[in-house]
Amino acid sequence: MTARAGVVRASWRAGSAVCAVWPRWFRRYSATRDPIQRQQDGFMRTSEAAPPDDPAGDQSVSPEALVALRGDMLRFARLQLRDAAAAEDIVQESLEAALRRASTFAGQSALKTWVFAIVRNRIVDHLRQSQRSVNLSSLGDDDGAPSGDEQLDALFNDSGRWRAAARPAAWPDPEASMRSRQFWRAFEDCLAQLPPNTGRAFMMREVLGFEPAEICERMGIRSGNCHVMLHRARMKLRSCLERAWGPGEGRSC
Amino acid sequence: MLNCREVTELCSEELDRALGLRERMALRAHLMMCAGCTQFRAQMATMRRLMQAYAQGDAAGLGDDDAKDEGSAPR
């Protein structure tokens, strides 16, 4: 009886010691995880925020200001749809919608943000309406086998560690790059270089905020391949950006 | 023990789904020892930030002249 009580007491003591350590460990761990999580939350919120849909409008937004954004809108839509005609239609509709709803827009500084939200929502609607917008025959040309990607073999050795020349180094401050036209031009070029289906899936995820399960379903591919596709897109975009930014100082594992 | 190649996959997947406890612990254990993968993870976060900015139209405007030849076909 007393032996049993001793064991219980000992295990209770051990348990409380774990409890005392756990929160500290967990806090430290969460701190490292937070930045990505926070970004993700913000991103889901903004991508789902629809601009107010009020058909009555005055002309507080000048047509000239909108037309000046047309080129940016068109490239933006093309990169996501990989279909020049559909992109053209969506941009046209978005411009017309923006003019109709001009009264709901407040503040010239955010005109592009507002118009891009309209374009994004139209693209989401387009993708959801056109069942199987992807022609399945084109799946093979960029995203066939889930393994054997030469690009990945160039980065990692046989035991799966970074090759010396490929080890990631710190990137320059993105805030500074984001103010540069030249940077955004290179960025769009990098996005355009993604193979069509990989690019479409990636943009659905990162620009439109689709859940991976829905991306798979819309593109008619198995769920495992969806993560593979998104991962490949990130690896490709990363390599391209690294070239754009120039090689940094290599680090060892 | 995860290798770098597997860790990069996890770094990508954590942007798409919540990782399980076991995955998070394995990831953390690797990142503590590997500067390359730690940089990689930071780069993934930067890319997400850039994509969000791009999605919201924060990209510096390039105007109309580039609209003709870009975006419709991969090179």
Short mmCIF file of C-alpha atoms in Angstrom, two decimals:
data_model
loop_
_atom_site.label_atom_id
_atom_site.label_comp_id
_atom_site.label_asym_id
_atom_site.label_seq_id
_atom_site.Cartn_x
_atom_site.Cartn_y
_atom_site.Cartn_z
CA MET A 1 0.00 0.00 0.00
CA THR A 2 2.67 2.46 1.01
CA ALA A 3 4.80 1.33 -1.94
CA ARG A 4 1.95 2.09 -4.32
CA ALA A 5 1.47 5.52 -2.78
CA GLY A 6 5.18 6.16 -3.18
CA VAL A 7 5.05 5.35 -6.87
CA VAL A 8 2.01 7.58 -7.34
CA ARG A 9 3.70 10.41 -5.51
CA ALA A 10 6.91 9.98 -7.53
CA SER A 11 5.12 9.97 -10.86
CA TRP A 12 3.08 12.98 -9.83
CA ARG A 13 6.29 14.81 -9.03
CA ALA A 14 7.76 13.83 -12.40
CA GLY A 15 4.58 14.98 -14.09
CA SER A 16 4.65 18.41 -12.53
CA ALA A 17 8.29 18.78 -13.49
CA VAL A 18 7.35 18.16 -17.13
CA CYS A 19 4.50 20.62 -16.82
CA ALA A 20 6.84 23.25 -15.51
CA VAL A 21 9.27 22.80 -18.40
CA TRP A 22 6.71 22.38 -21.18
CA PRO A 23 5.24 25.88 -21.33
CA ARG A 24 8.68 27.43 -21.57
CA TRP A 25 9.71 25.06 -24.32
CA PHE A 26 6.46 25.54 -26.10
CA ARG A 27 6.61 29.32 -25.90
CA ARG A 28 10.07 29.31 -27.37
CA TYR A 29 8.94 26.98 -30.09
CA SER A 30 5.85 29.05 -30.94
CA ALA A 31 7.97 32.15 -31.21
CA THR A 32 9.95 30.61 -34.04
CA ARG A 33 6.80 29.40 -35.75
CA ASP A 34 4.81 32.58 -35.43
CA PRO A 35 6.07 34.69 -38.34
CA ILE A 36 4.79 32.30 -40.97
CA GLN A 37 1.58 31.61 -39.12
CA ARG A 38 0.87 35.28 -38.72
CA GLN A 39 1.49 35.95 -42.37
CA GLN A 40 -0.76 33.11 -43.33
CA ASP A 41 -3.61 34.43 -41.21
CA GLY A 42 -3.31 37.91 -42.64
CA PHE A 43 -3.14 36.53 -46.12
CA MET A 44 -6.31 34.46 -45.81
CA ARG A 45 -8.19 37.47 -44.51
CA THR A 46 -7.19 39.83 -47.27
CA SER A 47 -7.63 37.40 -50.11
CA GLU A 48 -11.17 36.64 -49.04
CA ALA A 49 -12.23 40.20 -48.50
CA ALA A 50 -14.53 41.07 -51.35
CA PRO A 51 -14.89 44.66 -52.41
CA PRO A 52 -18.34 45.99 -51.63
CA ASP A 53 -20.75 45.23 -54.41
CA ASP A 54 -22.83 48.32 -54.87
CA PRO A 55 -24.00 48.87 -58.43
CA ALA A 56 -24.88 52.56 -58.01
CA GLY A 57 -21.89 54.81 -58.44
CA ASP A 58 -20.70 58.34 -59.06
CA GLN A 59 -17.48 59.08 -60.90
CA SER A 60 -15.07 59.71 -58.03
CA VAL A 61 -12.64 57.29 -59.70
CA SER A 62 -11.38 58.63 -62.98
CA PRO A 63 -11.49 56.26 -65.95
CA GLU A 64 -7.97 57.42 -66.85
CA ALA A 65 -6.60 56.27 -63.50
CA LEU A 66 -8.20 52.88 -64.00
CA VAL A 67 -7.02 52.49 -67.57
CA ALA A 68 -3.48 53.25 -66.43
CA LEU A 69 -3.65 50.10 -64.33
CA ARG A 70 -4.80 47.93 -67.18
CA GLY A 71 -1.36 46.60 -68.10
CA ASP A 72 -0.61 45.54 -64.55
CA MET A 73 -4.01 43.92 -64.23
CA LEU A 74 -3.61 42.06 -67.48
CA ARG A 75 -0.25 40.56 -66.59
CA PHE A 76 -1.60 39.69 -63.16
CA ALA A 77 -4.60 37.84 -64.61
CA ARG A 78 -2.56 36.13 -67.32
CA LEU A 79 -0.11 34.73 -64.82
CA GLN A 80 -2.94 33.14 -62.92
CA LEU A 81 -5.08 31.85 -65.75
CA ARG A 82 -2.41 31.12 -68.37
CA ASP A 83 -5.11 31.95 -70.86
CA ALA A 84 -4.72 35.28 -72.63
CA ALA A 85 -8.32 35.52 -73.86
CA ALA A 86 -9.88 34.73 -70.48
CA ALA A 87 -7.49 37.18 -68.79
CA GLU A 88 -8.50 39.90 -71.23
CA ASP A 89 -12.21 39.29 -70.54
CA ILE A 90 -11.73 39.35 -66.79
CA VAL A 91 -9.73 42.57 -66.86
CA GLN A 92 -12.35 44.21 -69.06
CA GLU A 93 -15.18 43.12 -66.77
CA SER A 94 -13.22 44.25 -63.72
CA LEU A 95 -12.62 47.69 -65.20
CA GLU A 96 -16.31 48.06 -65.97
CA ALA A 97 -17.27 46.84 -62.49
CA ALA A 98 -14.80 49.27 -60.93
CA LEU A 99 -16.36 52.18 -62.82
CA ARG A 100 -19.87 51.11 -61.83
CA ARG A 101 -18.94 50.85 -58.19
CA ALA A 102 -16.76 53.93 -58.11
CA SER A 103 -18.77 55.45 -55.26
CA THR A 104 -17.79 52.64 -52.93
CA PHE A 105 -14.14 53.40 -53.39
CA ALA A 106 -12.50 55.81 -50.95
CA GLY A 107 -8.96 57.09 -51.20
CA GLN A 108 -6.80 57.38 -54.27
CA SER A 109 -3.76 55.75 -52.69
CA ALA A 110 -5.42 52.35 -52.57
CA LEU A 111 -6.98 52.40 -56.03
CA LYS A 112 -4.76 49.59 -57.28
CA THR A 113 -5.41 47.51 -54.16
CA TRP A 114 -9.12 47.94 -54.62
CA VAL A 115 -9.07 47.13 -58.32
CA PHE A 116 -6.84 44.10 -57.76
CA ALA A 117 -9.35 42.79 -55.21
CA ILE A 118 -12.02 43.01 -57.89
CA VAL A 119 -9.79 41.16 -60.36
CA ARG A 120 -8.96 38.46 -57.81
CA ASN A 121 -12.59 37.85 -57.02
CA ARG A 122 -13.44 37.60 -60.70
CA ILE A 123 -10.65 35.10 -61.23
CA VAL A 124 -11.88 33.02 -58.28
CA ASP A 125 -15.39 33.03 -59.76
CA HIS A 126 -14.03 32.11 -63.16
CA LEU A 127 -12.02 29.19 -61.77
CA ARG A 128 -14.96 27.94 -59.71
CA GLN A 129 -17.40 28.20 -62.61
CA SER A 130 -15.34 26.58 -65.31
CA GLN A 131 -15.19 22.97 -64.18
CA ARG A 132 -11.97 21.38 -65.33
CA SER A 133 -10.61 24.55 -66.81
CA VAL A 134 -7.37 22.62 -67.11
CA ASN A 135 -7.13 20.45 -70.17
CA LEU A 136 -5.91 17.18 -68.75
CA SER A 137 -3.66 16.44 -71.69
CA SER A 138 -1.45 19.31 -70.63
CA LEU A 139 -0.92 17.84 -67.17
CA GLY A 140 1.77 15.57 -68.49
CA ASP A 141 3.94 18.27 -69.94
CA ASP A 142 4.94 19.87 -66.71
CA ASP A 143 3.74 17.83 -63.78
CA GLY A 144 3.84 14.19 -64.70
CA ALA A 145 5.89 12.14 -62.30
CA PRO A 146 5.99 13.18 -58.66
CA SER A 147 9.65 12.20 -58.33
CA GLY A 148 12.86 12.50 -60.31
CA ASP A 149 12.99 16.25 -60.57
CA GLU A 150 16.41 17.18 -61.93
CA GLN A 151 16.27 20.56 -60.33
CA LEU A 152 16.01 18.99 -56.89
CA ASP A 153 18.84 16.58 -57.66
CA ALA A 154 21.01 19.56 -58.47
CA LEU A 155 20.35 21.04 -55.04
CA PHE A 156 20.76 17.97 -52.85
CA ASN A 157 23.33 15.17 -52.76
CA ASP A 158 22.45 11.49 -52.53
CA SER A 159 21.96 11.60 -48.77
CA GLY A 160 19.54 14.50 -49.16
CA ARG A 161 21.81 17.24 -47.82
CA TRP A 162 22.38 20.58 -49.51
CA ARG A 163 25.17 20.54 -52.06
CA ALA A 164 27.82 23.08 -51.09
CA ALA A 165 27.07 25.41 -54.00
CA ALA A 166 23.31 25.25 -53.44
CA ARG A 167 23.12 26.00 -49.71
CA PRO A 168 20.61 28.79 -49.15
CA ALA A 169 22.04 32.09 -48.01
CA ALA A 170 20.30 35.11 -46.56
CA TRP A 171 18.32 37.18 -49.05
CA PRO A 172 18.51 40.94 -49.14
CA ASP A 173 15.86 42.96 -47.34
CA PRO A 174 12.60 42.33 -49.21
CA GLU A 175 11.19 45.67 -48.09
CA ALA A 176 13.82 47.47 -50.14
CA SER A 177 13.23 45.22 -53.16
CA MET A 178 9.50 45.77 -52.97
CA ARG A 179 9.99 49.44 -53.74
CA SER A 180 11.86 48.68 -56.93
CA ARG A 181 10.15 48.37 -60.30
CA GLN A 182 13.06 46.35 -61.55
CA PHE A 183 12.55 43.82 -58.81
CA TRP A 184 8.85 43.38 -59.59
CA ARG A 185 9.64 42.97 -63.26
CA ALA A 186 12.05 40.14 -62.41
CA PHE A 187 9.48 38.72 -60.01
CA GLU A 188 6.80 38.57 -62.68
CA ASP A 189 9.29 37.02 -65.08
CA CYS A 190 10.01 34.33 -62.50
CA LEU A 191 6.31 33.61 -62.08
CA ALA A 192 5.88 33.44 -65.85
CA GLN A 193 8.66 30.86 -66.04
CA LEU A 194 6.75 28.37 -63.92
CA PRO A 195 5.28 25.59 -66.06
CA PRO A 196 1.60 26.32 -66.80
CA ASN A 197 -0.09 23.90 -64.42
CA THR A 198 2.43 24.34 -61.66
CA GLY A 199 2.06 28.08 -62.04
CA ARG A 200 -1.72 27.93 -62.01
CA ALA A 201 -1.79 25.80 -58.87
CA PHE A 202 0.74 28.04 -57.15
CA MET A 203 -1.16 31.22 -57.96
CA MET A 204 -4.43 29.65 -56.80
CA ARG A 205 -2.76 28.97 -53.48
CA GLU A 206 -0.68 32.10 -52.94
CA VAL A 207 -2.65 34.80 -54.69
CA LEU A 208 -6.21 33.57 -54.41
CA GLY A 209 -5.96 31.70 -51.10
CA PHE A 210 -7.45 28.41 -52.27
CA GLU A 211 -7.01 25.44 -49.95
CA PRO A 212 -4.78 22.74 -51.46
CA ALA A 213 -7.68 20.25 -51.43
CA GLU A 214 -9.74 22.51 -53.67
CA ILE A 215 -6.80 23.12 -55.99
CA CYS A 216 -6.42 19.38 -56.46
CA GLU A 217 -10.09 18.93 -57.07
CA ARG A 218 -10.30 21.75 -59.61
CA MET A 219 -7.21 20.58 -61.43
CA GLY A 220 -8.26 16.95 -61.31
CA ILE A 221 -5.12 15.63 -59.67
CA ARG A 222 -4.49 13.42 -56.65
CA SER A 223 -4.06 15.19 -53.33
CA GLY A 224 -0.49 14.04 -52.81
CA ASN A 225 0.51 15.53 -56.14
CA CYS A 226 -0.92 18.85 -55.12
CA HIS A 227 1.65 19.34 -52.39
CA VAL A 228 4.35 18.13 -54.75
CA MET A 229 3.23 20.68 -57.31
CA LEU A 230 3.19 23.55 -54.81
CA HIS A 231 6.55 22.52 -53.43
CA ARG A 232 8.08 22.42 -56.89
CA ALA A 233 6.65 25.80 -57.70
CA ARG A 234 8.25 27.22 -54.56
CA MET A 235 11.58 25.59 -55.35
CA LYS A 236 11.53 26.97 -58.89
CA LEU A 237 10.48 30.43 -57.85
CA ARG A 238 13.11 30.44 -55.13
CA SER A 239 15.89 29.50 -57.55
CA CYS A 240 14.74 32.14 -59.97
CA LEU A 241 14.60 34.84 -57.30
CA GLU A 242 18.02 33.82 -56.09
CA ARG A 243 19.36 34.42 -59.57
CA ALA A 244 17.58 37.75 -59.67
CA TRP A 245 19.03 38.78 -56.32
CA GLY A 246 22.48 37.35 -57.00
CA PRO A 247 24.21 34.64 -55.02
CA GLY A 248 24.78 35.29 -51.37
CA GLU A 249 27.43 33.96 -49.05
CA GLY A 250 27.21 30.18 -48.71
CA ARG A 251 26.52 28.59 -45.35
CA SER A 252 27.22 25.12 -44.11
CA CYS A 253 24.80 22.66 -42.67
CA MET B 1 16.24 12.09 -38.57
CA LEU B 2 15.12 14.21 -41.48
CA ASN B 3 17.56 15.24 -44.18
CA CYS B 4 17.63 18.68 -45.82
CA ARG B 5 15.60 17.59 -48.79
CA GLU B 6 12.81 16.32 -46.57
CA VAL B 7 12.99 19.42 -44.42
CA THR B 8 12.48 21.68 -47.43
CA GLU B 9 9.34 19.68 -48.23
CA LEU B 10 8.07 20.23 -44.69
CA CYS B 11 8.90 23.93 -44.91
CA SER B 12 6.72 24.09 -47.99
CA GLU B 13 3.93 21.99 -46.50
CA GLU B 14 3.69 24.12 -43.39
CA LEU B 15 2.51 26.91 -45.69
CA ASP B 16 -0.32 24.70 -46.88
CA ARG B 17 -1.46 22.78 -43.82
CA ALA B 18 -0.89 22.63 -40.06
CA LEU B 19 1.97 20.26 -39.31
CA GLY B 20 1.51 17.55 -36.70
CA LEU B 21 3.39 17.70 -33.41
CA ARG B 22 5.84 15.03 -34.49
CA GLU B 23 6.58 16.87 -37.72
CA ARG B 24 7.05 20.16 -35.94
CA MET B 25 9.47 18.62 -33.48
CA ALA B 26 11.46 16.90 -36.21
CA LEU B 27 11.56 20.15 -38.16
CA ARG B 28 12.72 22.13 -35.16
CA ALA B 29 15.39 19.59 -34.29
CA HIS B 30 16.81 19.83 -37.79
CA LEU B 31 16.62 23.62 -37.99
CA MET B 32 18.60 24.00 -34.78
CA MET B 33 21.55 22.32 -36.42
CA CYS B 34 21.21 23.43 -40.03
CA ALA B 35 21.82 27.00 -41.11
CA GLY B 36 21.03 26.19 -44.74
CA CYS B 37 17.53 24.94 -43.97
CA THR B 38 16.95 27.79 -41.52
CA GLN B 39 17.72 30.21 -44.36
CA PHE B 40 15.49 28.21 -46.65
CA ARG B 41 12.58 28.53 -44.24
CA ALA B 42 13.12 32.26 -43.96
CA GLN B 43 13.14 32.46 -47.75
CA MET B 44 9.81 30.63 -47.89
CA ALA B 45 8.37 33.22 -45.50
CA THR B 46 9.78 36.02 -47.67
CA MET B 47 8.24 34.47 -50.76
CA ARG B 48 4.86 34.27 -49.12
CA ARG B 49 5.15 37.91 -48.13
CA LEU B 50 6.08 38.88 -51.69
CA MET B 51 3.21 36.87 -53.13
CA GLN B 52 0.77 38.56 -50.78
CA ALA B 53 2.06 41.98 -51.72
CA TYR B 54 1.78 41.05 -55.38
CA ALA B 55 -1.75 39.69 -54.90
CA GLN B 56 -2.85 42.95 -53.33
CA GLY B 57 -1.45 45.07 -56.11
CA ASP B 58 1.45 46.41 -54.05
CA ALA B 59 3.91 45.73 -56.84
CA ALA B 60 5.41 48.88 -58.30
CA GLY B 61 3.40 49.50 -61.46
CA LEU B 62 5.07 48.53 -64.69
CA GLY B 63 2.48 50.12 -66.93
CA ASP B 64 1.21 48.90 -70.24
CA ASP B 65 4.23 48.21 -72.42
CA ASP B 66 5.02 44.87 -70.82
CA ALA B 67 1.51 43.55 -71.10
CA LYS B 68 1.88 42.27 -74.63
CA ASP B 69 4.50 39.61 -74.36
CA GLU B 70 4.50 38.37 -70.79
CA GLY B 71 2.63 35.85 -68.76
CA SER B 72 0.77 33.86 -71.36
CA ALA B 73 3.42 31.28 -72.10
CA PRO B 74 6.23 29.70 -70.12
CA ARG B 75 9.73 30.05 -71.38
#
